[in-house]
CSV table of C-alpha atoms (C1' of nucleotides) and ligand atoms in Angstrom, one decimal:
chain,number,residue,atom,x,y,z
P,1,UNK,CA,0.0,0.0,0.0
P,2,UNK,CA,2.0,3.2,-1.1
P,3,UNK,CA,-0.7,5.8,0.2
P,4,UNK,CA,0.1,7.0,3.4
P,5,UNK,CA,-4.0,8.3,4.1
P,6,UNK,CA,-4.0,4.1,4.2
P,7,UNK,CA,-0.2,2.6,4.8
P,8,UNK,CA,0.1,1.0,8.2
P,9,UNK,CA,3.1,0.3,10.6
P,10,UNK,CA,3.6,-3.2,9.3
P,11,UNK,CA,2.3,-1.9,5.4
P,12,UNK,CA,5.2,0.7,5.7
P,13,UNK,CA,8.2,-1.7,6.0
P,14,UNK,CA,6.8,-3.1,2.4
P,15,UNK,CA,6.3,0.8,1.4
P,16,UNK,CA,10.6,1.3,2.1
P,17,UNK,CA,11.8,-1.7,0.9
P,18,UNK,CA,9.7,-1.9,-2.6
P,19,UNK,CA,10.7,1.3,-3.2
P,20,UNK,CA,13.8,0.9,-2.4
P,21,UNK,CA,13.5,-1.9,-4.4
P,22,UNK,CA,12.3,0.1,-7.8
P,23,UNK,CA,15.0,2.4,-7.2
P,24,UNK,CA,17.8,-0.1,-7.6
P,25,UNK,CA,16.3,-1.3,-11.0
P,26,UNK,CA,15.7,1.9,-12.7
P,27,UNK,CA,19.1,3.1,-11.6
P,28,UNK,CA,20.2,0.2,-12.8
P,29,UNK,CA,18.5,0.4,-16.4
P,30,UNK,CA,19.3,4.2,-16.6
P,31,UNK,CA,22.6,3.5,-16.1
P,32,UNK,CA,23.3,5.8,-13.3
P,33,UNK,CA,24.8,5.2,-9.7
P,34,UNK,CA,22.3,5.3,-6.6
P,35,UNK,CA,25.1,5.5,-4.6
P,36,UNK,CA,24.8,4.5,-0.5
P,37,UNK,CA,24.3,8.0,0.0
P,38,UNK,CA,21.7,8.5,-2.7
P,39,UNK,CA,19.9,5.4,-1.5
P,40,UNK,CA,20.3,6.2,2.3
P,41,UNK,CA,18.1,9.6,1.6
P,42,UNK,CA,15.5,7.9,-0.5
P,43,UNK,CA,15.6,5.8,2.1
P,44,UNK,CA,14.7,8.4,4.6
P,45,UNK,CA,12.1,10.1,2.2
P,46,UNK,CA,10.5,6.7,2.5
P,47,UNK,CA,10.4,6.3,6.7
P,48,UNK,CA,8.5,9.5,6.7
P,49,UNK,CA,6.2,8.7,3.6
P,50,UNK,CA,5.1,12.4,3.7
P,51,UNK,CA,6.4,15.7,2.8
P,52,UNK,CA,9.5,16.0,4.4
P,53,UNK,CA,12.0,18.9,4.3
P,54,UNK,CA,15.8,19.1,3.1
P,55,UNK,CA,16.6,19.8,6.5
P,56,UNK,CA,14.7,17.3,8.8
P,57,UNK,CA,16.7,14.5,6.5
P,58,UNK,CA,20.2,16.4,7.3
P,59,UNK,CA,19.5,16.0,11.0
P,60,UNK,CA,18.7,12.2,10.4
P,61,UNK,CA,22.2,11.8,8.2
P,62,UNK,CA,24.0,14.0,11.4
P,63,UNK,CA,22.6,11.5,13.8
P,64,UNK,CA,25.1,9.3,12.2
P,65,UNK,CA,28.1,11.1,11.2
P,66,UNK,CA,28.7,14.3,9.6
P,67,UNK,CA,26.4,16.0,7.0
P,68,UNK,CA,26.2,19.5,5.6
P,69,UNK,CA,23.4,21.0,3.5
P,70,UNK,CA,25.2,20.5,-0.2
P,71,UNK,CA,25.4,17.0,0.4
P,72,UNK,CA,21.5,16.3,1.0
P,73,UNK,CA,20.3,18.9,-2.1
P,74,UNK,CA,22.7,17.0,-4.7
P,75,UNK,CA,21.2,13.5,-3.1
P,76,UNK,CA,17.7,15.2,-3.8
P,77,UNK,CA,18.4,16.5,-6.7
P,78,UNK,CA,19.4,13.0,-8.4
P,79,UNK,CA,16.6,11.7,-7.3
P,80,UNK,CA,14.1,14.0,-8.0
P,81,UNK,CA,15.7,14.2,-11.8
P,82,UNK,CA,15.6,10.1,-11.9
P,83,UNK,CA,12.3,10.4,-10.9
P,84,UNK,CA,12.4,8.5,-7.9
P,85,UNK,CA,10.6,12.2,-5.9
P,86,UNK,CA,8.8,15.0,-6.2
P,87,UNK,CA,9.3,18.1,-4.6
P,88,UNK,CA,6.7,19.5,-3.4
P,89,UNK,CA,6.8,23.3,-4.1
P,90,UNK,CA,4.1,24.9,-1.8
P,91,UNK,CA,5.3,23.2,1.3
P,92,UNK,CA,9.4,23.1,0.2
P,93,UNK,CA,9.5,19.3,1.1
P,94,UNK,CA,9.9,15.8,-0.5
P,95,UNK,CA,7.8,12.8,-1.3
P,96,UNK,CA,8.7,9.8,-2.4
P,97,UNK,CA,7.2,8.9,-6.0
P,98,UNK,CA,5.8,5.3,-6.2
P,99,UNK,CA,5.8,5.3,-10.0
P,100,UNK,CA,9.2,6.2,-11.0
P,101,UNK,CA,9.0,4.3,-13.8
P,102,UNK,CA,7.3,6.1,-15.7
P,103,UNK,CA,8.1,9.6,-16.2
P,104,UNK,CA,5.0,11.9,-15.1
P,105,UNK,CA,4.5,15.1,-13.0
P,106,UNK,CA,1.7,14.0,-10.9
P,107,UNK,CA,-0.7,15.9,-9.0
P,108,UNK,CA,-1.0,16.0,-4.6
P,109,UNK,CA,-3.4,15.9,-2.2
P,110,UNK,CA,-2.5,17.4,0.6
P,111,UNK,CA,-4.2,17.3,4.1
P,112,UNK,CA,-4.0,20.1,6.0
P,113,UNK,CA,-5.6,18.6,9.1
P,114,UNK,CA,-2.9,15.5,9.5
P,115,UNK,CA,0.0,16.3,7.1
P,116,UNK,CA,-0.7,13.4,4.7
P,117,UNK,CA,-0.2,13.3,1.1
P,118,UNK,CA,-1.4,11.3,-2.0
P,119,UNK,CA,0.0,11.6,-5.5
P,120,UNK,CA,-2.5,11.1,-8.2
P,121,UNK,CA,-2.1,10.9,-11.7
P,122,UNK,CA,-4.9,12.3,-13.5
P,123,UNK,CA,-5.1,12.3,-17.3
P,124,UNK,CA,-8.4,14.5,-17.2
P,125,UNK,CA,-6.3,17.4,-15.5
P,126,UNK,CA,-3.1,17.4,-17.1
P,127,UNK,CA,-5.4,17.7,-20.6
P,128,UNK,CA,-7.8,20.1,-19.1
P,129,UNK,CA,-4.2,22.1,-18.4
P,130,UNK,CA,-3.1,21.5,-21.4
P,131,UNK,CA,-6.3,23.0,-22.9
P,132,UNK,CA,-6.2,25.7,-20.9
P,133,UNK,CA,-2.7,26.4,-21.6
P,134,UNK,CA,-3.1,26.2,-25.4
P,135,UNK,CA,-6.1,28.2,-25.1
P,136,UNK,CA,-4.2,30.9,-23.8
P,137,UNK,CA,-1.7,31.1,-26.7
P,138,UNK,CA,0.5,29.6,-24.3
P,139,UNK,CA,2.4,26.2,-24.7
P,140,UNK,CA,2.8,23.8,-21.9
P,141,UNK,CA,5.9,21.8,-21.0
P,142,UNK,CA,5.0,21.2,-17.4
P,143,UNK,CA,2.4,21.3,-14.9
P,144,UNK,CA,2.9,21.6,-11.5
P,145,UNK,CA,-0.3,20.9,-9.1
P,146,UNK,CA,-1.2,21.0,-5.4
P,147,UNK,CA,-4.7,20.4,-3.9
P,148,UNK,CA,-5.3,21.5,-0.3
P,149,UNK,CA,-7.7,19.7,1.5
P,150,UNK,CA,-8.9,17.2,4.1
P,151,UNK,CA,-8.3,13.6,3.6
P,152,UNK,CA,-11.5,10.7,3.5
P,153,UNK,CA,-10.2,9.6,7.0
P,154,UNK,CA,-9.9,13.0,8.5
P,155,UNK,CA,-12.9,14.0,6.9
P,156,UNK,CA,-15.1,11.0,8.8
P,157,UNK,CA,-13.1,11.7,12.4
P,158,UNK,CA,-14.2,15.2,11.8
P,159,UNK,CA,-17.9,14.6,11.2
P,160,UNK,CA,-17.8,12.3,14.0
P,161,UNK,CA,-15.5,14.5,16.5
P,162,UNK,CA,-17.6,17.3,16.6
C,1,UNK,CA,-4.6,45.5,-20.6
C,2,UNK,CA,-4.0,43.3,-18.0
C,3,UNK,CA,-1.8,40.8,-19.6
C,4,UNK,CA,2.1,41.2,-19.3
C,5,UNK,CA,2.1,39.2,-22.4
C,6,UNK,CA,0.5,41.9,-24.3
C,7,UNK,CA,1.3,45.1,-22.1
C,8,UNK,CA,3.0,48.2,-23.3
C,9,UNK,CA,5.0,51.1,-22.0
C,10,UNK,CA,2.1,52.8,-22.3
C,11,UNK,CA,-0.5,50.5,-21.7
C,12,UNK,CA,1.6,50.2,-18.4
C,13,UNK,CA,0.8,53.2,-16.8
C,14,UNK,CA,-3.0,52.2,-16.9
C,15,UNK,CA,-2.6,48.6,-15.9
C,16,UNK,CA,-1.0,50.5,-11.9
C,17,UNK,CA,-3.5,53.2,-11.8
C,18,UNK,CA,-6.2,51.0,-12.4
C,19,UNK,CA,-4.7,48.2,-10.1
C,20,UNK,CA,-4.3,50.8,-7.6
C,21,UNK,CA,-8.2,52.0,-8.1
C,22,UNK,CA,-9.3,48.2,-8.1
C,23,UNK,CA,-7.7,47.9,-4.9
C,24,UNK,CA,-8.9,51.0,-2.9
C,25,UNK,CA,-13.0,50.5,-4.3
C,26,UNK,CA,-12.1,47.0,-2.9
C,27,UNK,CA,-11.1,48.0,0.6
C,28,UNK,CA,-13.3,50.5,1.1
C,29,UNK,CA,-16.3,47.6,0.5
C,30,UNK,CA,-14.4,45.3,2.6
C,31,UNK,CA,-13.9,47.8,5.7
C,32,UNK,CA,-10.1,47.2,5.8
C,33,UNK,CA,-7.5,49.7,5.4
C,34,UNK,CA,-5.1,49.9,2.6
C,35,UNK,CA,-2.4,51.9,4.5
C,36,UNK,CA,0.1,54.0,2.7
C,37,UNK,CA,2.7,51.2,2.9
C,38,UNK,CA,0.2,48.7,1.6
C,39,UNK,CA,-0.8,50.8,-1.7
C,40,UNK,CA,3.4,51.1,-2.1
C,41,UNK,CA,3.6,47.7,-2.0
C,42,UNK,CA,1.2,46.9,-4.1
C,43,UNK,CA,2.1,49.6,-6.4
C,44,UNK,CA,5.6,48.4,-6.3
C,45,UNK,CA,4.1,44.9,-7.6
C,46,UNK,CA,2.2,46.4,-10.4
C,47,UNK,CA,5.2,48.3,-11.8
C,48,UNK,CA,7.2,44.9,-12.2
C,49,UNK,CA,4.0,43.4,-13.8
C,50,UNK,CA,5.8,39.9,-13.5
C,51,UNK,CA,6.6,37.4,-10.4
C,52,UNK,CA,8.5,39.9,-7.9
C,53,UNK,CA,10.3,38.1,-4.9
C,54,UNK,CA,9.5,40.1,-1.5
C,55,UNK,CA,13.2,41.2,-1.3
C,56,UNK,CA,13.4,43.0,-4.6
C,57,UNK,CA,10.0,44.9,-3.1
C,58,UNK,CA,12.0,45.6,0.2
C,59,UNK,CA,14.9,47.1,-1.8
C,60,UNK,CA,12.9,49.7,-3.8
C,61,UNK,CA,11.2,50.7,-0.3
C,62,UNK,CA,14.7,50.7,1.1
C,63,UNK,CA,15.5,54.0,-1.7
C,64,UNK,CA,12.8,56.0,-0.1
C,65,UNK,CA,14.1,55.2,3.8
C,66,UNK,CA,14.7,52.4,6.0
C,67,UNK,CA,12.8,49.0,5.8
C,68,UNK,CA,12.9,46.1,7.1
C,69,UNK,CA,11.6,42.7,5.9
C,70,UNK,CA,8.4,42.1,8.3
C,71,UNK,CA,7.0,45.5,6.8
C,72,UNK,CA,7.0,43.8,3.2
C,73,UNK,CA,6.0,40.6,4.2
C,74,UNK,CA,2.9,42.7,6.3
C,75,UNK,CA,2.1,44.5,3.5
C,76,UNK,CA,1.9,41.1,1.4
C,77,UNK,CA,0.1,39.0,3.8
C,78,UNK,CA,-2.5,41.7,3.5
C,79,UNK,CA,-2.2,42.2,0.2
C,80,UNK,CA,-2.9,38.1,-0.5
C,81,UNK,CA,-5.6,37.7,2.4
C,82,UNK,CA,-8.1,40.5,0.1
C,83,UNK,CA,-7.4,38.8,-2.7
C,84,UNK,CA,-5.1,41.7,-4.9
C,85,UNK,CA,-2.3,39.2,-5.2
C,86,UNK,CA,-1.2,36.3,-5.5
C,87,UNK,CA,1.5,34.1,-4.3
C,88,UNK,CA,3.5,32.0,-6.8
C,89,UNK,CA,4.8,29.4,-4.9
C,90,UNK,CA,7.6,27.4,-7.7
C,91,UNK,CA,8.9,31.3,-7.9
C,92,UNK,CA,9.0,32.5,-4.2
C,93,UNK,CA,7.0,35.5,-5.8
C,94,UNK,CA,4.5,37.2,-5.9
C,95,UNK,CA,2.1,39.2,-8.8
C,96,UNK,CA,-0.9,41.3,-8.9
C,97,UNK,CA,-4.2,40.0,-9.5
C,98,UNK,CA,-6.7,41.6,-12.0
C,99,UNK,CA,-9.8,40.5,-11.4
C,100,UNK,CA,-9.5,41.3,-7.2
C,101,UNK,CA,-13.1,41.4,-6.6
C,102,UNK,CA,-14.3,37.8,-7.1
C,103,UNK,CA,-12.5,35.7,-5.1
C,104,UNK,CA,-10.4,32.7,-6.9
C,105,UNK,CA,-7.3,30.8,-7.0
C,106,UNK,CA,-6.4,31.4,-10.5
C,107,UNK,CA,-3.9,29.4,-12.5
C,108,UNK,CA,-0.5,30.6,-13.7
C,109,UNK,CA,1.4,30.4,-17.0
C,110,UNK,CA,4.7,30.9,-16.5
C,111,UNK,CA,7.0,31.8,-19.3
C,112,UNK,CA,10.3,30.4,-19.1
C,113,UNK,CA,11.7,32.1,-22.0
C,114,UNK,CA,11.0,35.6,-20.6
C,115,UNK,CA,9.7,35.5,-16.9
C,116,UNK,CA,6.4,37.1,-18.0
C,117,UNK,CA,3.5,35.4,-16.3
C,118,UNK,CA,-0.3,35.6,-17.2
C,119,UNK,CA,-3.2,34.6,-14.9
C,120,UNK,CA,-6.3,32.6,-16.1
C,121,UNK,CA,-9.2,31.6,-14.5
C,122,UNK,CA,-10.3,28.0,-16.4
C,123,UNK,CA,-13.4,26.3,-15.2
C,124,UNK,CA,-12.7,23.4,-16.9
C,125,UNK,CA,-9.5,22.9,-15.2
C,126,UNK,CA,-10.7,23.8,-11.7
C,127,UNK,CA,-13.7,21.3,-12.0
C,128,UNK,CA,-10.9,18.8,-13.6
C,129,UNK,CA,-9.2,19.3,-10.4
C,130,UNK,CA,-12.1,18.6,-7.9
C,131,UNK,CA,-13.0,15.7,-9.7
C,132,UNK,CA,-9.8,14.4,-9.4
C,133,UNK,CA,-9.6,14.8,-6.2
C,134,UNK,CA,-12.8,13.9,-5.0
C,135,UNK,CA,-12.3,10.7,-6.9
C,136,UNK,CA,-9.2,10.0,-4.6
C,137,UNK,CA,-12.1,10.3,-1.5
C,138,UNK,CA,-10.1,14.0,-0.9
C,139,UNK,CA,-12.2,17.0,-0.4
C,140,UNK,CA,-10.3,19.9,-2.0
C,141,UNK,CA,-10.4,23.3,-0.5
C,142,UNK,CA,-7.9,25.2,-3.0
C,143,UNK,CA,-5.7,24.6,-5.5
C,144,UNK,CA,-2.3,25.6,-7.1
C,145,UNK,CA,-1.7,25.3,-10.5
C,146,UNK,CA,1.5,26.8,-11.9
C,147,UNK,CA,2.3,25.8,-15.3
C,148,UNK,CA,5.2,26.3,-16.8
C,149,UNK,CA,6.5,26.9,-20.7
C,150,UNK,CA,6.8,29.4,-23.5
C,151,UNK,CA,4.8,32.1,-24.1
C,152,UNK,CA,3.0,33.0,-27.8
C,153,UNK,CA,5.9,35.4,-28.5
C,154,UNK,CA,8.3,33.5,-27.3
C,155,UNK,CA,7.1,30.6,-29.2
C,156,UNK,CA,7.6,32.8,-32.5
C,157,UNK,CA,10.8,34.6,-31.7
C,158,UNK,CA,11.9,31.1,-31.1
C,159,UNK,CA,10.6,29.7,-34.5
C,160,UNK,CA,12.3,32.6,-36.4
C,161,UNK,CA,15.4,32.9,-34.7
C,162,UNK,CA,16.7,29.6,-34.9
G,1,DC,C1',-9.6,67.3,24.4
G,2,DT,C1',-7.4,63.6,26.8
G,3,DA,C1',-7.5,58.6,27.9
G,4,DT,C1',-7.6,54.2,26.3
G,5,DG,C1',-7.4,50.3,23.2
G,6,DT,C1',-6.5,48.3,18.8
G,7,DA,C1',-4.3,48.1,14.4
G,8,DA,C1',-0.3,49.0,11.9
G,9,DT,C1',4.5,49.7,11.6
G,10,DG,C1',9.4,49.9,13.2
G,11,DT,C1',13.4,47.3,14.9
G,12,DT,C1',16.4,43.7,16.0
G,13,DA,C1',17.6,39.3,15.8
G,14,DT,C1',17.2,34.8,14.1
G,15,DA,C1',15.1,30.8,11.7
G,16,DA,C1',14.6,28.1,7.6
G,17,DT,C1',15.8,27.0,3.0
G,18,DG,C1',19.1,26.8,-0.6
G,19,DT,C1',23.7,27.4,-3.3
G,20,DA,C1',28.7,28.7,-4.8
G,21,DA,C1',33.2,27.5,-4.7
G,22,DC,C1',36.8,24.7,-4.0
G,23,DA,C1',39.1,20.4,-1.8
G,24,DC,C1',39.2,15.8,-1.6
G,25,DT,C1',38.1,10.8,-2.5
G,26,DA,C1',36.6,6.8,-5.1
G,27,DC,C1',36.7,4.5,-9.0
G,28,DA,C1',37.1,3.4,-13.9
G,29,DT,C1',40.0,3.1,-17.9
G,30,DG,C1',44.2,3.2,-20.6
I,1,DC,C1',50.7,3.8,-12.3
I,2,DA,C1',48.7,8.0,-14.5
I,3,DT,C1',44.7,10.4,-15.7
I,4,DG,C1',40.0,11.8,-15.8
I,5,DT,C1',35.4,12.0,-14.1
I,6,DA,C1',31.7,11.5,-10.8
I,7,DG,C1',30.6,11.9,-6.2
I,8,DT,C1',31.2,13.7,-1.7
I,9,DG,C1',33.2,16.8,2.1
I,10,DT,C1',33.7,21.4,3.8
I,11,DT,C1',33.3,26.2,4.4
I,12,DA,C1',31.1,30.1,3.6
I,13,DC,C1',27.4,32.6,2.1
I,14,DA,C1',22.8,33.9,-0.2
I,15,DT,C1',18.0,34.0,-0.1
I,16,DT,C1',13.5,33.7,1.9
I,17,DA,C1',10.8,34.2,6.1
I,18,DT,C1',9.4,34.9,11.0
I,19,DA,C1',9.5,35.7,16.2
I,20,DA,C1',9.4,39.0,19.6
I,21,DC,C1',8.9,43.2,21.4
I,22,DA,C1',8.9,48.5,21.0
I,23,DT,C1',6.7,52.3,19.0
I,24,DT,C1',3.4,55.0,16.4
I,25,DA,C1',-1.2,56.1,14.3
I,26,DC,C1',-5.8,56.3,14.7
I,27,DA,C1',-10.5,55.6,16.3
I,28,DT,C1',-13.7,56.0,19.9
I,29,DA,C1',-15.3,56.8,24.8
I,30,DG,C1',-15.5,59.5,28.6
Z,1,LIG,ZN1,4.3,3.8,4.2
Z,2,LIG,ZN1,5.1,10.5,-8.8
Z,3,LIG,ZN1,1.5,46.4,-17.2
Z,4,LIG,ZN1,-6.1,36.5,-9.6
DNA sequence: CTATGTAATGTTATAATGTAACACTACATG
DNA sequence: CATGTAGTGTTACATTATAACATTACATAG
């Protein structure tokens, strides 16, 4: 289960090492090097499995040796350009992508009343953006979307909480 | 004429005036006060006319005495909470928004050829959105859509100068 | 007109996020 | 071994944003 509104303690080992997993291969097919550093931060993107910042991941690497700032961004940046997360512009954090194969910019849901985060990849968006876009005179390469919200789960404790 | 896409020298000159206008008809309905450091700001932002990062704002102020950064970052909070801008959130920036007096989140093409930026306001890609979402068993409450790419001139200046 | 309270701004310091520049290391290849 | 390249370490700094508290402007009540 790679949505966190629904990934459980014992789900979420499954959620780190599948990605983990997926990681390895495409690297592998890409030909590029998801070196132990690399793979250690994906691996912390992963724990959290939602939007984490550049900074909460430093102090994770400094619990276990040195780390400074460049070395986290240039760990993030290779994976964000393999595909492997997004970054997450309105909140400057990082989620782990659980379709790296194939390329995409999806879109996330974002609840503001417990932090969580779902990516979904919606075909009737991007071409309604697209449309949009082109009707404007203007030509697309890439979409970027956020959707603030409350989750389903929040959404019933809320009904029934009050 | 609102767009930046379109607007000239001259044009400019109306597009701040009648931003500024907007702005104090609006505040005067909505009871709040736009303060003589609020209508520089926001001035200040209509003069760029494109994404302006709260610094750059704090710098002009700076020419005509002291500032510091909470008095921008007042002025902006204000500024976005009655609607007269918005925040672009993949640019750190912010940009004046035209149509002030009916609330929305609009979306944003962002030219990557010249920095302009136009606003639009698609139904098609807002109920897109919701649907999306509320597919997903989300319940949106705002979106952000920035989309980025090349601009109609762009697009021919590119075409003829290669 | 003064007193009082609230909204707005000034001021200082600092937090949070991100990058430039250069040194060093690991590793492949000839 | 020599050389080149990719990756990482290290230092310093740039950029964006906010916390905390002092002061000022302005409305309204007495
Ligand atoms: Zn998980
Ligand atoms: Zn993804
Ligand atoms: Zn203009
Ligand atoms: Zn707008």
């Amino acid at each position: 289960m790679q949505d966190p509104f629904e990934c459980t303690p014992t789900d979420h080992q499954h959620c780190i090492s599948s990605a983990l997993a997926r990681a390895e291969s495409l690297c592998r097919q890409q030909q590029v090097r998801l070196t132990p550093m690399r793979r250690r931060v994906l691996e912390l993107v992963w724990q959290h499995h939602r939007p984490v910042g550049a900074y909460a991941l430093l102090e994770q690497l400094q619990q276990q040796g040195r780390a400074a700032p460049p070395t986290v961004y240039r760990a993030l940046d290779f994976l964000q350009s393999q595909g492997l997360i997004h970054r997450l512009e309105s909140l400057n954090a990082f989620i782990g992508c659980a379709q790296p194969h194939r390329p995409h910019q999806g879109q996330f849901l974002i609840c503001q009343s417990c932090q969580s985060l779902a990516e979904i990849t919606d075909d009737g968006i991007e071409r309604a953006i697209d449309a949009g876009a082109r009707t404007a005179g203007f030509t697309p390469s890439n979409q970027m979307v956020e959707i603030m919200g409350t989750c389903a789960s929040c959404r019933q404790q809320g009904a029934t909480d009050v």
